[in-house]
Amino acid sequence: MALDQETLNQFIESVRRYVRDRLIPLEMQVAEEDRIPEEVIDEMKEMGLFGLSIPEEFGGLGLSMAEEVAIIQEMGYTSPVFRSMFGTNVGIGSQGIVIDGTPEQKARYLPRLATGELIGSFALTEADAGSDAGSVMTSARRDGDDYIINGSKRFITNAPRAGVFTVMARTGTREEGGRGVSAFLVDATLPGISLGKPDKKMGQKGAHTCDVIFENVRVPADALIGGKEGQGFKTAMKVLDRGRLHISALSVGTARRLIDESVNYATQRKQFGTEISNFQLVQAMLADSQTEYYAGKCMVEATARSYDAGEPVSLNAASCKLYCTEMVGRVADRAVQVHGGAGYISEYCVERFYRDVRLFRLYEGTSQIQQLVIAKQIIRNAQNTL
């Protein structure tokens, strides 16, 4: 455990108060203006949220997986756009460097990622590469002491604010698939980098994504993560377990908010002369949501403890991601149903959350990718026991 229990409890409580007293009152404003106030971003930096998973030696908090899960559940209680602002720094934006970066890369980037001075952005997805990450076509051609990168990336989170991109680019042949993909740390100010117009999304207003175009971008050879070609795909795979647990915890926290909103509404709204919370069919929806929330919470926390113990967790992490992201979608749907017509009106937060949580089933691997990961692993396990 990175923090002693008392310090961890204090940190969790401070995040809980910040979410309820500061962030929840801003949700409607952020959604309408499609931006998080700069002073709020500065506050999250001051709290250390950008450096949750970055080792203490580089200025981060160095939280264990179980501790990170506890914090992210609290952040899930408010609009997911707030978590998205620092999420890339906590996840793939830093963890690829932590796991496979050279000492020089760690010293150059991690301290600034930990403070939020630098925003990291992960550039993997392309028009024809997403779930099939091994089909990346953005190229990185060696030219003396440099690489020249050409290609376009799509739906890149935090790209408009990014100071450094982790770019997945092909250094090998197309036939090599993932084995020919390398990862580069590319400073966003380099000549040849341009951004597309911001994407207009279904939800999560205030969290910005756009295309990133690389045209003959020259990067030094020491920008190659780990200093070795063909390791980028493997690096991405190494950080997936942590990323999937992170999103699972976020889903659990959001489910808790949706249940609380549903209960509060049901105990105040009257129909047929009584509160609708007295109707058994409404109670059934609340009971189903609470049960599924609790199941997801237990799954995530148990898998996080296994991760910290050094046990293999890829199977369970994929199971958490599949279950928790699908679960919060069902909880959001029931929340709208409990609210009735009011749930379809933007004045009530459940309408926004209904749209926001739909994304959880797509990134960090779609639900269908999780199903494939789970099935292949249990089949492999069965074959190994024969």
Tab-separated table of C-alpha atoms in Angstrom:
chain	number	residue	atom	x	y	z
A	1	MET	CA	0.000	0.000	0.000
A	2	ALA	CA	1.474	3.348	-1.056
A	3	LEU	CA	-0.351	5.270	1.702
A	4	ASP	CA	-0.958	4.327	5.303
A	5	GLN	CA	-4.616	3.630	6.006
A	6	GLU	CA	-5.279	6.884	7.854
A	7	THR	CA	-3.753	8.998	5.078
A	8	LEU	CA	-5.658	7.027	2.438
A	9	ASN	CA	-8.937	7.509	4.296
A	10	GLN	CA	-8.288	11.247	4.547
A	11	PHE	CA	-7.516	11.446	0.839
A	12	ILE	CA	-10.673	9.521	-0.080
A	13	GLU	CA	-12.742	11.794	2.141
A	14	SER	CA	-11.193	14.947	0.656
A	15	VAL	CA	-11.976	13.727	-2.872
A	16	ARG	CA	-15.508	12.814	-1.789
A	17	ARG	CA	-16.111	16.312	-0.395
A	18	TYR	CA	-14.557	17.953	-3.448
A	19	VAL	CA	-16.811	15.971	-5.769
A	20	ARG	CA	-19.979	16.816	-3.861
A	21	ASP	CA	-19.238	20.404	-2.870
A	22	ARG	CA	-17.326	21.632	-5.905
A	23	LEU	CA	-17.794	19.448	-8.984
A	24	ILE	CA	-21.444	18.359	-8.853
A	25	PRO	CA	-22.678	21.982	-8.718
A	26	LEU	CA	-20.637	22.671	-11.890
A	27	GLU	CA	-21.966	19.747	-13.947
A	28	MET	CA	-24.667	21.660	-15.800
A	29	GLN	CA	-22.359	24.602	-16.539
A	30	VAL	CA	-19.638	22.338	-17.925
A	31	ALA	CA	-22.135	20.489	-20.126
A	32	GLU	CA	-23.607	23.730	-21.497
A	33	GLU	CA	-20.274	25.466	-22.075
A	34	ASP	CA	-18.435	22.300	-23.186
A	35	ARG	CA	-15.453	23.209	-21.044
A	36	ILE	CA	-14.069	22.677	-17.553
A	37	PRO	CA	-13.124	25.966	-15.851
A	38	GLU	CA	-9.363	26.435	-15.712
A	39	GLU	CA	-9.471	27.032	-11.980
A	40	VAL	CA	-11.014	23.577	-11.496
A	41	ILE	CA	-8.236	21.968	-13.523
A	42	ASP	CA	-5.711	23.811	-11.339
A	43	GLU	CA	-7.477	22.521	-8.222
A	44	MET	CA	-7.304	18.932	-9.450
A	45	LYS	CA	-3.602	19.390	-10.150
A	46	GLU	CA	-3.109	20.726	-6.628
A	47	MET	CA	-4.872	17.675	-5.183
A	48	GLY	CA	-2.453	15.364	-6.969
A	49	LEU	CA	-5.098	13.733	-9.155
A	50	PHE	CA	-2.928	13.891	-12.286
A	51	GLY	CA	-0.234	11.807	-10.592
A	52	LEU	CA	-2.278	9.090	-8.860
A	53	SER	CA	-0.442	6.190	-10.495
A	54	ILE	CA	2.961	7.809	-11.105
A	55	PRO	CA	5.717	6.664	-8.694
A	56	GLU	CA	6.584	8.959	-5.818
A	57	GLU	CA	10.183	9.273	-7.012
A	58	PHE	CA	8.841	11.188	-10.005
A	59	GLY	CA	6.502	13.410	-8.012
A	60	GLY	CA	3.343	11.301	-8.179
A	61	LEU	CA	1.335	9.681	-5.414
A	62	GLY	CA	2.299	6.152	-6.468
A	63	LEU	CA	-1.043	4.664	-5.459
A	64	SER	CA	-1.594	0.938	-5.527
A	65	MET	CA	-4.323	-0.391	-7.802
A	66	ALA	CA	-6.676	-0.850	-4.850
A	67	GLU	CA	-6.098	2.745	-3.758
A	68	GLU	CA	-6.587	4.071	-7.281
A	69	VAL	CA	-9.854	2.137	-7.552
A	70	ALA	CA	-11.078	3.723	-4.310
A	71	ILE	CA	-10.342	7.249	-5.578
A	72	ILE	CA	-11.833	6.676	-9.020
A	73	GLN	CA	-15.063	5.332	-7.521
A	74	GLU	CA	-15.384	8.682	-5.762
A	75	MET	CA	-14.679	10.559	-8.999
A	76	GLY	CA	-17.310	8.436	-10.737
A	77	TYR	CA	-19.960	10.086	-8.581
A	78	THR	CA	-19.771	13.218	-10.716
A	79	SER	CA	-19.728	13.917	-14.440
A	80	PRO	CA	-17.068	11.716	-16.101
A	81	VAL	CA	-15.582	14.699	-17.926
A	82	PHE	CA	-13.744	15.742	-14.761
A	83	ARG	CA	-12.032	12.368	-14.484
A	84	SER	CA	-11.283	12.407	-18.202
A	85	MET	CA	-9.174	15.536	-17.805
A	86	PHE	CA	-6.566	13.723	-15.712
A	87	GLY	CA	-7.379	10.152	-16.742
A	88	THR	CA	-4.880	9.966	-19.599
A	89	ASN	CA	-2.083	11.097	-17.273
A	90	VAL	CA	-3.043	8.405	-14.777
A	91	GLY	CA	-3.415	5.707	-17.431
A	92	ILE	CA	-1.803	5.069	-20.787
A	93	GLY	CA	-0.298	8.568	-20.956
A	94	SER	CA	2.088	7.707	-18.135
A	95	GLN	CA	2.010	3.965	-17.564
A	96	GLY	CA	3.698	3.065	-20.837
A	97	ILE	CA	6.630	5.211	-19.701
A	98	VAL	CA	6.532	3.808	-16.156
A	99	ILE	CA	6.605	0.210	-17.409
A	100	ASP	CA	8.853	0.363	-20.490
A	101	GLY	CA	10.343	3.843	-20.660
A	102	THR	CA	14.081	4.493	-20.541
A	103	PRO	CA	15.506	6.267	-17.467
A	104	GLU	CA	15.836	9.420	-19.575
A	105	GLN	CA	12.218	9.238	-20.738
A	106	LYS	CA	10.990	8.753	-17.190
A	107	ALA	CA	13.003	11.704	-15.907
A	108	ARG	CA	11.864	13.954	-18.754
A	109	TYR	CA	8.145	13.248	-18.770
A	110	LEU	CA	6.884	11.671	-15.547
A	111	PRO	CA	7.444	14.617	-13.159
A	112	ARG	CA	5.525	16.969	-15.465
A	113	LEU	CA	2.763	14.425	-16.071
A	114	ALA	CA	2.432	13.945	-12.300
A	115	THR	CA	1.824	17.643	-11.669
A	116	GLY	CA	-0.423	18.120	-14.683
A	117	GLU	CA	1.995	20.639	-16.188
A	118	LEU	CA	2.037	18.260	-19.150
A	119	ILE	CA	-1.093	16.533	-20.468
A	120	GLY	CA	-0.474	13.139	-22.012
A	121	SER	CA	-2.584	11.804	-24.870
A	122	PHE	CA	-2.614	8.284	-26.304
A	123	ALA	CA	-2.711	8.205	-30.100
A	124	LEU	CA	-3.652	4.689	-31.201
A	125	THR	CA	-7.049	4.707	-32.957
A	126	GLU	CA	-7.192	5.254	-36.706
A	127	ALA	CA	-9.926	5.098	-39.328
A	128	ASP	CA	-9.225	1.369	-39.758
A	129	ALA	CA	-7.546	0.566	-36.437
A	130	GLY	CA	-9.229	0.551	-33.051
A	131	SER	CA	-10.237	-2.758	-31.591
A	132	ASP	CA	-7.797	-4.256	-34.118
A	133	ALA	CA	-4.858	-2.326	-32.691
A	134	GLY	CA	-2.373	-4.445	-34.613
A	135	SER	CA	-3.576	-2.999	-37.928
A	136	VAL	CA	-2.113	0.470	-37.273
A	137	MET	CA	-0.990	2.102	-40.526
A	138	THR	CA	0.595	5.322	-39.255
A	139	SER	CA	4.234	4.847	-40.222
A	140	ALA	CA	7.531	5.688	-38.545
A	141	ARG	CA	10.475	5.463	-40.952
A	142	ARG	CA	14.035	5.537	-39.660
A	143	ASP	CA	16.092	8.381	-41.122
A	144	GLY	CA	19.543	8.600	-39.596
A	145	ASP	CA	19.208	9.536	-35.942
A	146	ASP	CA	15.506	10.306	-36.339
A	147	TYR	CA	12.190	8.750	-37.255
A	148	ILE	CA	9.745	10.403	-39.630
A	149	ILE	CA	6.095	9.825	-38.693
A	150	ASN	CA	3.202	10.030	-41.142
A	151	GLY	CA	-0.438	9.176	-40.564
A	152	SER	CA	-3.709	10.214	-38.938
A	153	LYS	CA	-5.209	9.297	-35.582
A	154	ARG	CA	-8.894	9.507	-34.714
A	155	PHE	CA	-10.986	10.222	-31.583
A	156	ILE	CA	-7.895	11.117	-29.519
A	157	THR	CA	-8.850	12.104	-25.963
A	158	ASN	CA	-7.357	15.366	-24.647
A	159	ALA	CA	-5.577	15.977	-27.968
A	160	PRO	CA	-6.428	19.731	-27.948
A	161	ARG	CA	-4.581	20.133	-24.615
A	162	ALA	CA	-1.879	17.516	-25.079
A	163	GLY	CA	1.766	18.356	-24.496
A	164	VAL	CA	2.984	14.900	-25.469
A	165	PHE	CA	1.437	12.143	-27.556
A	166	THR	CA	2.170	8.459	-27.104
A	167	VAL	CA	1.960	7.533	-30.772
A	168	MET	CA	1.562	3.964	-31.953
A	169	ALA	CA	3.216	3.748	-35.374
A	170	ARG	CA	4.306	0.976	-37.704
A	171	THR	CA	8.057	0.449	-37.950
A	172	GLY	CA	7.716	-3.057	-39.393
A	173	THR	CA	5.729	-4.566	-42.221
A	174	ARG	CA	1.970	-4.774	-42.368
A	175	GLU	CA	2.215	-8.567	-42.333
A	176	GLU	CA	3.889	-8.415	-38.915
A	177	GLY	CA	0.703	-7.039	-37.360
A	178	GLY	CA	1.213	-5.972	-33.756
A	179	ARG	CA	4.836	-7.148	-33.798
A	180	GLY	CA	5.629	-4.339	-36.234
A	181	VAL	CA	4.125	-1.547	-34.104
A	182	SER	CA	6.298	0.740	-31.976
A	183	ALA	CA	5.453	3.474	-29.470
A	184	PHE	CA	6.906	6.975	-29.628
A	185	LEU	CA	6.791	9.927	-27.263
A	186	VAL	CA	6.058	12.855	-29.548
A	187	ASP	CA	6.085	16.425	-28.259
A	188	ALA	CA	2.929	18.175	-29.437
A	189	THR	CA	4.820	21.300	-30.561
A	190	LEU	CA	6.844	19.528	-33.255
A	191	PRO	CA	6.412	20.792	-36.836
A	192	GLY	CA	4.048	18.725	-38.960
A	193	ILE	CA	1.465	18.005	-36.235
A	194	SER	CA	-2.018	19.391	-36.795
A	195	LEU	CA	-5.377	18.845	-35.139
A	196	GLY	CA	-8.787	18.235	-36.681
A	197	LYS	CA	-11.855	20.086	-35.516
A	198	PRO	CA	-13.279	18.937	-32.159
A	199	ASP	CA	-15.582	15.932	-32.397
A	200	LYS	CA	-19.276	16.478	-31.695
A	201	LYS	CA	-20.088	13.629	-29.362
A	202	MET	CA	-23.245	12.051	-27.971
A	203	GLY	CA	-22.212	12.937	-24.433
A	204	GLN	CA	-19.319	13.844	-22.152
A	205	LYS	CA	-19.373	17.522	-23.127
A	206	GLY	CA	-16.279	19.169	-21.686
A	207	ALA	CA	-14.040	16.194	-22.510
A	208	HIS	CA	-12.530	16.905	-25.897
A	209	THR	CA	-11.407	14.570	-28.654
A	210	CYS	CA	-10.259	15.204	-32.211
A	211	ASP	CA	-8.140	13.827	-35.034
A	212	VAL	CA	-4.373	14.242	-34.890
A	213	ILE	CA	-2.502	14.387	-38.189
A	214	PHE	CA	1.226	13.683	-38.520
A	215	GLU	CA	2.851	14.926	-41.714
A	216	ASN	CA	6.579	14.195	-41.971
A	217	VAL	CA	6.984	14.727	-38.231
A	218	ARG	CA	10.628	14.246	-37.375
A	219	VAL	CA	11.285	12.829	-33.915
A	220	PRO	CA	14.620	11.804	-32.414
A	221	ALA	CA	15.358	8.106	-32.117
A	222	ASP	CA	15.380	8.421	-28.327
A	223	ALA	CA	11.627	9.138	-28.522
A	224	LEU	CA	11.088	5.396	-29.078
A	225	ILE	CA	9.647	4.035	-25.808
A	226	GLY	CA	12.112	1.567	-24.344
A	227	GLY	CA	14.561	2.313	-27.159
A	228	LYS	CA	13.523	-0.772	-29.127
A	229	GLU	CA	11.350	-1.196	-32.209
A	230	GLY	CA	8.384	-3.540	-32.228
A	231	GLN	CA	7.603	-3.168	-28.518
A	232	GLY	CA	4.798	-0.602	-28.745
A	233	PHE	CA	1.942	-3.062	-29.065
A	234	LYS	CA	3.322	-5.102	-26.166
A	235	THR	CA	3.663	-1.962	-24.059
A	236	ALA	CA	0.018	-1.074	-24.709
A	237	MET	CA	-1.074	-4.577	-23.739
A	238	LYS	CA	0.867	-4.373	-20.463
A	239	VAL	CA	-1.096	-1.382	-19.236
A	240	LEU	CA	-4.509	-2.702	-20.249
A	241	ASP	CA	-5.235	-4.520	-16.978
A	242	ARG	CA	-4.795	-1.344	-14.976
A	243	GLY	CA	-6.777	0.723	-17.478
A	244	ARG	CA	-9.663	-1.720	-17.533
A	245	LEU	CA	-9.884	-1.758	-13.748
A	246	HIS	CA	-9.778	2.034	-13.725
A	247	ILE	CA	-12.775	2.307	-16.082
A	248	SER	CA	-14.580	-0.425	-14.142
A	249	ALA	CA	-14.174	1.566	-10.924
A	250	LEU	CA	-15.432	4.683	-12.706
A	251	SER	CA	-18.520	2.756	-13.819
A	252	VAL	CA	-19.160	1.575	-10.265
A	253	GLY	CA	-18.939	5.116	-8.910
A	254	THR	CA	-21.331	6.418	-11.550
A	255	ALA	CA	-23.797	3.620	-10.825
A	256	ARG	CA	-23.803	4.698	-7.173
A	257	ARG	CA	-24.698	8.269	-8.197
A	258	LEU	CA	-27.495	7.072	-10.478
A	259	ILE	CA	-28.966	4.861	-7.753
A	260	ASP	CA	-28.883	7.711	-5.245
A	261	GLU	CA	-30.563	10.055	-7.733
A	262	SER	CA	-33.231	7.427	-8.420
A	263	VAL	CA	-33.961	6.802	-4.743
A	264	ASN	CA	-34.141	10.519	-3.983
A	265	TYR	CA	-36.566	11.111	-6.832
A	266	ALA	CA	-38.695	8.062	-6.019
A	267	THR	CA	-39.130	9.099	-2.398
A	268	GLN	CA	-40.308	12.596	-3.397
A	269	ARG	CA	-42.367	12.031	-6.537
A	270	LYS	CA	-46.019	11.212	-5.856
A	271	GLN	CA	-48.516	9.395	-8.045
A	272	PHE	CA	-51.900	7.911	-7.103
A	273	GLY	CA	-51.661	9.641	-3.740
A	274	THR	CA	-48.352	8.171	-2.578
A	275	GLU	CA	-44.598	8.300	-3.232
A	276	ILE	CA	-43.614	6.134	-6.197
A	277	SER	CA	-41.007	4.470	-3.969
A	278	ASN	CA	-43.962	2.576	-2.480
A	279	PHE	CA	-44.693	0.886	-5.809
A	280	GLN	CA	-43.225	-2.579	-5.986
A	281	LEU	CA	-42.245	-2.336	-9.660
A	282	VAL	CA	-40.234	0.807	-8.905
A	283	GLN	CA	-38.699	-0.981	-5.922
A	284	ALA	CA	-37.734	-3.845	-8.230
A	285	MET	CA	-35.767	-1.477	-10.486
A	286	LEU	CA	-33.983	0.031	-7.500
A	287	ALA	CA	-33.223	-3.414	-6.079
A	288	ASP	CA	-31.808	-4.689	-9.380
A	289	SER	CA	-29.586	-1.633	-9.720
A	290	GLN	CA	-28.293	-1.901	-6.146
A	291	THR	CA	-27.546	-5.599	-6.546
A	292	GLU	CA	-25.663	-5.125	-9.805
A	293	TYR	CA	-23.754	-2.153	-8.373
A	294	TYR	CA	-22.651	-4.223	-5.388
A	295	ALA	CA	-21.564	-7.107	-7.596
A	296	GLY	CA	-19.459	-4.773	-9.724
A	297	LYS	CA	-17.922	-3.078	-6.692
A	298	CYS	CA	-16.900	-6.434	-5.221
A	299	MET	CA	-15.433	-7.619	-8.529
A	300	VAL	CA	-13.332	-4.504	-9.020
A	301	GLU	CA	-12.011	-4.296	-5.482
A	302	ALA	CA	-11.122	-7.992	-5.346
A	303	THR	CA	-9.328	-7.872	-8.706
A	304	ALA	CA	-7.449	-4.734	-7.674
A	305	ARG	CA	-6.154	-6.520	-4.583
A	306	SER	CA	-5.034	-9.429	-6.764
A	307	TYR	CA	-3.263	-6.999	-9.096
A	308	ASP	CA	-1.377	-5.488	-6.166
A	309	ALA	CA	-0.408	-8.991	-4.985
A	310	GLY	CA	1.243	-9.624	-8.344
A	311	GLU	CA	-1.234	-12.266	-9.416
A	312	PRO	CA	-2.303	-12.686	-13.076
A	313	VAL	CA	-5.500	-10.656	-13.480
A	314	SER	CA	-6.041	-10.254	-17.229
A	315	LEU	CA	-9.046	-12.587	-17.213
A	316	ASN	CA	-10.688	-10.933	-14.217
A	317	ALA	CA	-9.823	-7.404	-15.365
A	318	ALA	CA	-11.574	-8.083	-18.674
A	319	SER	CA	-14.512	-9.576	-16.760
A	320	CYS	CA	-14.714	-6.426	-14.614
A	321	LYS	CA	-14.605	-4.153	-17.654
A	322	LEU	CA	-17.305	-6.142	-19.433
A	323	TYR	CA	-19.624	-6.441	-16.449
A	324	CYS	CA	-19.229	-2.987	-14.884
A	325	THR	CA	-19.568	-0.947	-18.068
A	326	GLU	CA	-22.602	-2.939	-19.179
A	327	MET	CA	-23.975	-2.756	-15.650
A	328	VAL	CA	-23.840	1.038	-15.431
A	329	GLY	CA	-25.655	1.225	-18.763
A	330	ARG	CA	-28.505	-0.812	-17.307
A	331	VAL	CA	-28.518	1.254	-14.126
A	332	ALA	CA	-28.672	4.470	-16.180
A	333	ASP	CA	-31.571	3.094	-18.202
A	334	ARG	CA	-33.487	2.220	-15.032
A	335	ALA	CA	-32.712	5.655	-13.578
A	336	VAL	CA	-34.382	7.308	-16.557
A	337	GLN	CA	-37.333	4.926	-16.191
A	338	VAL	CA	-37.748	5.700	-12.491
A	339	HIS	CA	-37.754	9.415	-13.320
A	340	GLY	CA	-40.366	8.875	-16.026
A	341	GLY	CA	-40.775	11.834	-18.360
A	342	ALA	CA	-38.478	13.905	-16.138
A	343	GLY	CA	-35.653	11.474	-16.932
A	344	TYR	CA	-35.813	12.527	-20.564
A	345	ILE	CA	-35.375	16.210	-19.711
A	346	SER	CA	-31.919	17.740	-19.440
A	347	GLU	CA	-32.872	19.516	-16.216
A	348	TYR	CA	-32.300	16.170	-14.485
A	349	CYS	CA	-28.776	14.766	-14.430
A	350	VAL	CA	-29.861	11.205	-15.257
A	351	GLU	CA	-30.544	12.307	-18.851
A	352	ARG	CA	-26.908	13.428	-19.184
A	353	PHE	CA	-25.461	10.387	-17.441
A	354	TYR	CA	-27.547	8.115	-19.687
A	355	ARG	CA	-25.605	9.521	-22.652
A	356	ASP	CA	-22.268	9.853	-20.869
A	357	VAL	CA	-21.932	6.255	-19.702
A	358	ARG	CA	-22.536	4.840	-23.185
A	359	LEU	CA	-18.878	5.534	-23.978
A	360	PHE	CA	-17.649	3.280	-21.154
A	361	ARG	CA	-18.538	0.210	-23.231
A	362	LEU	CA	-16.346	1.391	-26.088
A	363	TYR	CA	-12.963	2.554	-24.849
A	364	GLU	CA	-10.252	0.458	-23.175
A	365	GLY	CA	-11.583	-2.326	-25.410
A	366	THR	CA	-15.233	-2.720	-26.427
A	367	SER	CA	-17.504	-5.176	-24.643
A	368	GLN	CA	-17.079	-7.542	-27.574
A	369	ILE	CA	-13.292	-7.434	-27.262
A	370	GLN	CA	-13.646	-8.239	-23.538
A	371	GLN	CA	-15.814	-11.219	-24.420
A	372	LEU	CA	-13.137	-12.504	-26.785
A	373	VAL	CA	-10.391	-12.005	-24.191
A	374	ILE	CA	-12.414	-13.827	-21.536
A	375	ALA	CA	-13.435	-16.717	-23.766
A	376	LYS	CA	-9.962	-17.281	-25.189
A	377	GLN	CA	-8.427	-17.262	-21.716
A	378	ILE	CA	-10.829	-19.747	-20.163
A	379	ILE	CA	-10.472	-22.039	-23.181
A	380	ARG	CA	-6.699	-21.799	-22.925
A	381	ASN	CA	-6.872	-22.526	-19.206
A	382	ALA	CA	-9.013	-25.606	-19.858
A	383	GLN	CA	-6.637	-26.909	-22.520
A	384	ASN	CA	-3.662	-26.471	-20.191
A	385	THR	CA	-5.309	-28.691	-17.589
A	386	LEU	CA	-5.897	-31.584	-19.974
